[in-house]
Amino acid sequence: MKIFAYGVRPYDELGYFEKYSKEMGFDFDYTTEYPCPENAHLAKGADGISILTNPTDSHMLDLFKAGGAKYIATRSIGYDHIDVEHAKKIGMRVANASYSPNSVANYTIMMMLMACRNICYILDKAKMQDYGLKGKMGRELSESTVGIIGTGKIGQVTIEHLAGFGCKILAYDKYQNEAVKKHAQYVDLETLYRESDIISVHIPGFKENRHMFNKETFAKMKDGVIFVNAARGLLVNSQDLIEALQSGKVGFAALDTFDEEIGMCYVNREGEALKNNAFYTLTAMPNVIFSPHMAFYTEQAVADMVGKSAGAMVAFSRGEQSEQEVL
């Protein structure tokens, strides 16, 4: 069985591809380029295609299929960038990856703490040798009510870790998790918006919930709420968030992802003028933390992303099922 991998990072992913190819018994080749019609021929003869969060539409899938591919797997949990229905239509099995939820949960709580204590401002002033206290007073996470939207694996672990801080935790999900109820109270969204000092989002990004967080949503939240998004950028209407930050409705935004970030994150764009005015406005604001979709990025997570996605395609080649298959 042969896998062709696109967008491989030689400084971290490549070593795991080499490791798992020996352990699982597959051959692989790769490119550091992201998939496009002009380089689809590189995958000719491969049984499986490995990608990242690159848009993979019906045309790309047809090109891969014509080259002999039977499977495609994304090295990410989210798979909304793949035209799954078309893949099924042409007989390609699709898989995603799973990885330790600790990575994003840890990062989310770190961003909450940074926002609560206004750490970026404190560090910036310290660089200028301003060691005074004026304007640097924070709030205690332990005394806050934290609302978690989405209680899947990452949301659940975030709640479990937050419980150690002693804060009140509210949760919302269409499907309630009994394990979560040990630490949090499930409420409806209206209640969560109204009562939470901090709101953190842990839901997938699909067409149905695009811009779920908008002018109307922010209006329902507490004045000065801390809003944390380490999930998907498309969940948030950026212009509405800017207005909420300017008005003080949102006191602080901690963002690890941004709408229309494709082509920005995971690429060195130093010195370029990006065509995204909302991004420049947000990242220039003193009450915003932005990191380029890095919450997942730990040694364990990268190993899992390569291993789980490749393992799914190996299972497919053997006529076996995989829990990573997108059905």
XYZ file of C-alpha atoms in Angstrom:
327
model
C 0.000 0.000 0.000
C 1.270 3.466 -0.903
C 0.302 6.845 0.546
C 1.083 10.187 -1.019
C 1.104 13.055 1.459
C 0.623 16.724 0.622
C 1.722 19.708 2.693
C 4.171 17.679 4.769
C 6.271 19.697 7.190
C 9.808 18.237 7.045
C 10.675 19.568 10.516
C 8.001 17.590 12.358
C 5.563 15.472 10.324
C 8.118 13.779 8.077
C 9.767 11.943 10.951
C 6.413 10.503 12.005
C 5.608 9.402 8.450
C 8.931 7.556 8.384
C 8.258 5.996 11.783
C 4.730 4.811 11.029
C 5.520 3.612 7.506
C 7.909 1.101 9.068
C 5.573 0.159 11.902
C 2.408 -0.142 9.789
C 3.983 -1.438 6.602
C 3.105 1.193 3.992
C 5.204 3.031 1.432
C 4.905 6.787 1.105
C 6.055 9.750 -0.872
C 5.364 13.391 -0.181
C 5.568 17.011 -1.144
C 5.672 20.129 0.971
C 3.204 21.712 -1.465
C -0.524 21.830 -0.826
C -2.688 19.908 -3.315
C -3.877 21.698 -6.439
C -4.783 20.591 -9.981
C -1.239 21.356 -11.146
C 0.377 18.884 -8.719
C -2.309 16.205 -8.544
C -0.149 14.071 -10.858
C 2.386 13.642 -8.046
C -0.030 11.261 -6.328
C -0.510 9.028 -9.363
C -0.259 5.387 -8.348
C -0.908 6.024 -4.659
C -3.702 4.119 -2.923
C -4.274 6.823 -0.325
C -3.972 10.601 -0.220
C -2.979 12.422 2.962
C -3.847 16.115 3.243
C -4.130 18.868 5.831
C -6.881 21.480 6.031
C -6.665 22.288 2.329
C -9.941 22.730 0.416
C -10.409 19.498 -1.524
C -13.366 19.875 -3.845
C -14.987 17.476 -6.302
C -12.504 18.379 -9.051
C -9.498 17.528 -6.896
C -11.124 14.291 -5.756
C -11.789 13.334 -9.381
C -8.134 13.952 -10.229
C -6.971 11.800 -7.309
C -9.425 9.067 -8.264
C -8.218 9.130 -11.864
C -4.693 8.635 -10.541
C -5.725 5.447 -8.757
C -6.466 6.713 -5.227
C -9.083 4.811 -3.251
C -8.847 6.693 0.045
C -8.248 10.204 1.328
C -7.434 11.125 4.914
C -6.983 14.523 6.500
C -4.434 14.977 9.249
C -6.949 17.023 11.230
C -10.066 16.411 13.263
C -12.169 18.690 11.091
C -13.032 17.435 7.611
C -15.333 20.187 6.361
C -12.685 21.094 3.768
C -13.329 17.810 1.921
C -16.342 17.284 -0.346
C -17.248 14.099 1.513
C -20.451 13.462 -0.432
C -18.617 13.552 -3.740
C -15.879 11.292 -2.385
C -18.516 8.720 -1.444
C -20.162 9.119 -4.847
C -16.951 8.195 -6.665
C -16.102 5.412 -4.241
C -13.344 7.044 -2.174
C -13.338 6.328 1.547
C -12.638 9.323 3.757
C -10.951 9.472 7.154
C -9.941 12.146 9.603
C -7.483 12.170 12.483
C -7.940 12.290 16.216
C -5.411 13.463 18.721
C -4.985 14.062 22.393
C -7.653 16.577 23.488
C -5.222 17.785 26.166
C -3.412 19.901 23.581
C -6.320 22.202 22.741
C -7.766 22.058 26.264
C -4.447 23.183 27.788
C -4.072 25.958 25.236
C -7.641 27.157 25.735
C -7.151 27.523 29.481
C -3.826 29.274 28.863
C -5.630 31.834 26.674
C -8.324 32.283 29.319
C -5.663 33.027 31.926
C -3.806 35.388 29.596
C -7.038 37.272 28.943
C -8.047 37.349 32.615
C -4.693 38.739 33.698
C -4.082 40.963 30.637
C -0.658 39.376 30.350
C 0.240 40.720 26.904
C -0.135 44.305 28.113
C 1.857 43.547 31.270
C 4.723 42.016 29.280
C 4.718 44.818 26.702
C 4.958 47.446 29.445
C 7.689 45.458 31.222
C 9.786 45.565 28.037
C 9.668 49.345 28.340
C 10.638 49.070 32.021
C 7.208 50.131 33.217
C 6.808 47.993 36.308
C 3.909 49.919 37.802
C 0.459 48.536 38.561
C -1.765 51.110 36.877
C -4.034 49.575 34.233
C -2.821 46.039 34.914
C -5.417 44.717 37.336
C -6.863 41.371 36.241
C -9.713 39.117 37.198
C -9.509 35.671 38.810
C -10.485 32.688 36.732
C -11.486 30.948 39.952
C -14.130 33.597 40.622
C -15.535 33.530 37.096
C -18.440 31.701 35.517
C -17.125 29.910 32.433
C -19.441 28.819 29.629
C -18.280 25.954 27.403
C -20.111 25.540 24.108
C -19.542 22.026 22.782
C -18.774 19.137 25.119
C -17.141 16.638 22.802
C -13.690 15.302 23.631
C -11.948 18.685 23.737
C -14.795 20.470 25.499
C -15.042 17.699 28.081
C -11.323 17.765 28.890
C -11.362 21.563 29.072
C -14.173 21.330 31.627
C -12.370 18.633 33.633
C -9.214 20.749 33.806
C -11.127 23.942 34.583
C -12.792 22.212 37.521
C -9.483 22.341 39.353
C -9.635 26.144 39.364
C -12.867 26.107 41.326
C -14.814 28.234 38.860
C -18.502 27.768 38.114
C -18.877 26.002 34.775
C -21.896 26.097 32.463
C -22.104 23.856 29.404
C -24.141 23.571 26.238
C -24.321 20.789 23.679
C -27.096 19.195 21.665
C -26.009 15.875 23.142
C -25.306 15.908 26.861
C -22.344 14.003 28.280
C -22.806 12.306 31.644
C -19.102 12.702 32.491
C -19.394 16.467 32.013
C -22.232 16.678 34.538
C -19.754 15.862 37.318
C -18.143 19.275 36.855
C -20.569 21.470 34.910
C -24.231 22.353 34.659
C -25.895 21.977 31.276
C -27.997 25.006 30.360
C -29.568 26.423 27.213
C -27.560 28.825 25.070
C -29.508 31.876 26.184
C -28.646 31.178 29.823
C -25.013 30.467 29.016
C -24.704 33.754 27.108
C -26.402 35.729 29.869
C -24.507 34.331 32.860
C -20.975 33.570 31.617
C -18.003 35.829 32.325
C -15.928 33.758 29.910
C -17.254 31.863 26.878
C -15.153 29.238 25.095
C -16.167 27.554 21.848
C -15.484 23.887 21.075
C -17.734 22.964 18.163
C -16.973 21.955 14.562
C -17.328 24.381 11.699
C -20.045 23.514 9.216
C -22.174 25.550 6.823
C -25.077 25.376 9.259
C -23.237 27.201 12.036
C -21.212 29.636 9.953
C -21.148 33.003 11.770
C -23.070 31.542 14.686
C -21.412 34.252 16.760
C -22.636 37.530 15.355
C -24.130 40.874 16.346
C -27.263 39.268 17.784
C -25.307 36.602 19.663
C -22.826 39.039 21.213
C -25.709 41.294 22.304
C -26.989 38.456 24.518
C -23.688 38.155 26.393
C -22.541 39.929 29.543
C -20.894 43.294 29.098
C -17.125 42.767 29.119
C -17.301 39.022 28.443
C -14.080 37.213 27.521
C -14.640 35.307 24.259
C -12.320 32.397 23.414
C -12.275 30.565 20.085
C -9.826 27.692 19.594
C -12.230 25.793 17.354
C -13.044 27.138 13.878
C -12.765 30.658 12.508
C -15.881 30.464 10.370
C -18.004 30.285 13.531
C -17.453 34.004 14.136
C -18.523 37.020 12.100
C -15.296 39.021 12.325
C -16.827 42.442 11.678
C -19.466 41.890 14.350
C -16.771 40.806 16.809
C -14.794 43.968 16.039
C -17.841 46.097 16.786
C -18.518 44.171 20.013
C -14.917 44.730 21.124
C -15.083 48.427 20.267
C -18.316 48.891 22.208
C -17.069 46.974 25.248
C -19.728 44.288 24.938
C -16.827 41.858 24.468
C -14.074 42.863 26.856
C -11.411 40.573 25.443
C -11.129 38.100 22.573
C -8.621 35.247 22.653
C -8.513 33.739 19.181
C -6.547 30.802 17.849
C -8.433 30.783 14.576
C -9.858 33.345 12.187
C -12.476 33.367 9.449
C -10.926 33.094 5.986
C -7.593 32.022 7.457
C -6.875 29.553 4.647
C -3.668 30.642 2.950
C -2.550 32.500 6.060
C -2.008 29.942 8.793
C 0.903 27.494 8.552
C 2.565 29.666 5.891
C 5.288 32.278 6.332
C 3.693 35.480 4.966
C 6.274 37.820 6.461
C 6.490 41.148 4.650
C 3.305 40.587 2.628
C 0.223 42.794 2.648
C -2.597 40.389 3.423
C -5.946 41.031 1.777
C -7.975 40.822 4.941
C -8.844 44.131 6.546
C -10.849 42.546 9.365
C -7.817 40.503 10.368
C -5.608 43.592 10.569
C -8.219 45.454 12.589
C -8.680 42.636 15.084
C -5.006 41.887 15.611
C -4.222 45.594 16.127
C -6.675 45.856 19.018
C -5.166 45.848 22.523
C -7.897 43.574 23.869
C -7.269 40.752 21.392
C -4.876 37.802 21.505
C -4.359 36.035 18.188
C -2.340 32.908 17.473
C -2.299 31.244 14.025
C -4.291 28.064 14.689
C -1.665 26.594 17.009
C -3.727 25.162 19.888
C -3.318 21.582 18.679
C 0.422 21.828 18.118
C 2.219 19.488 20.516
C 4.522 16.536 19.910
C 1.803 14.094 20.943
C -0.828 15.701 18.740
C 1.358 15.718 15.606
C 2.261 12.055 16.160
C -1.435 11.233 16.540
C -2.444 13.225 13.457
C -0.019 11.395 11.195
C -0.457 7.985 12.814
C -4.236 7.928 13.107
C -4.928 9.206 9.599
C -2.369 6.896 7.980
C -3.574 3.995 10.115
C -7.121 4.494 8.845
C -5.997 4.152 5.217
C -3.935 1.068 6.050
C -7.049 -0.450 7.623
C -9.065 0.380 4.500
C -6.461 -1.332 2.313
C -6.883 -4.481 4.394
C -10.634 -4.423 4.067
C -11.026 -3.421 7.714
C -13.069 -0.759 9.466
C -11.550 2.272 11.195
C -13.020 4.500 13.867
C -11.482 7.403 11.929
C -13.690 6.818 8.878
C -16.018 9.687 8.014
C -19.381 8.057 7.406
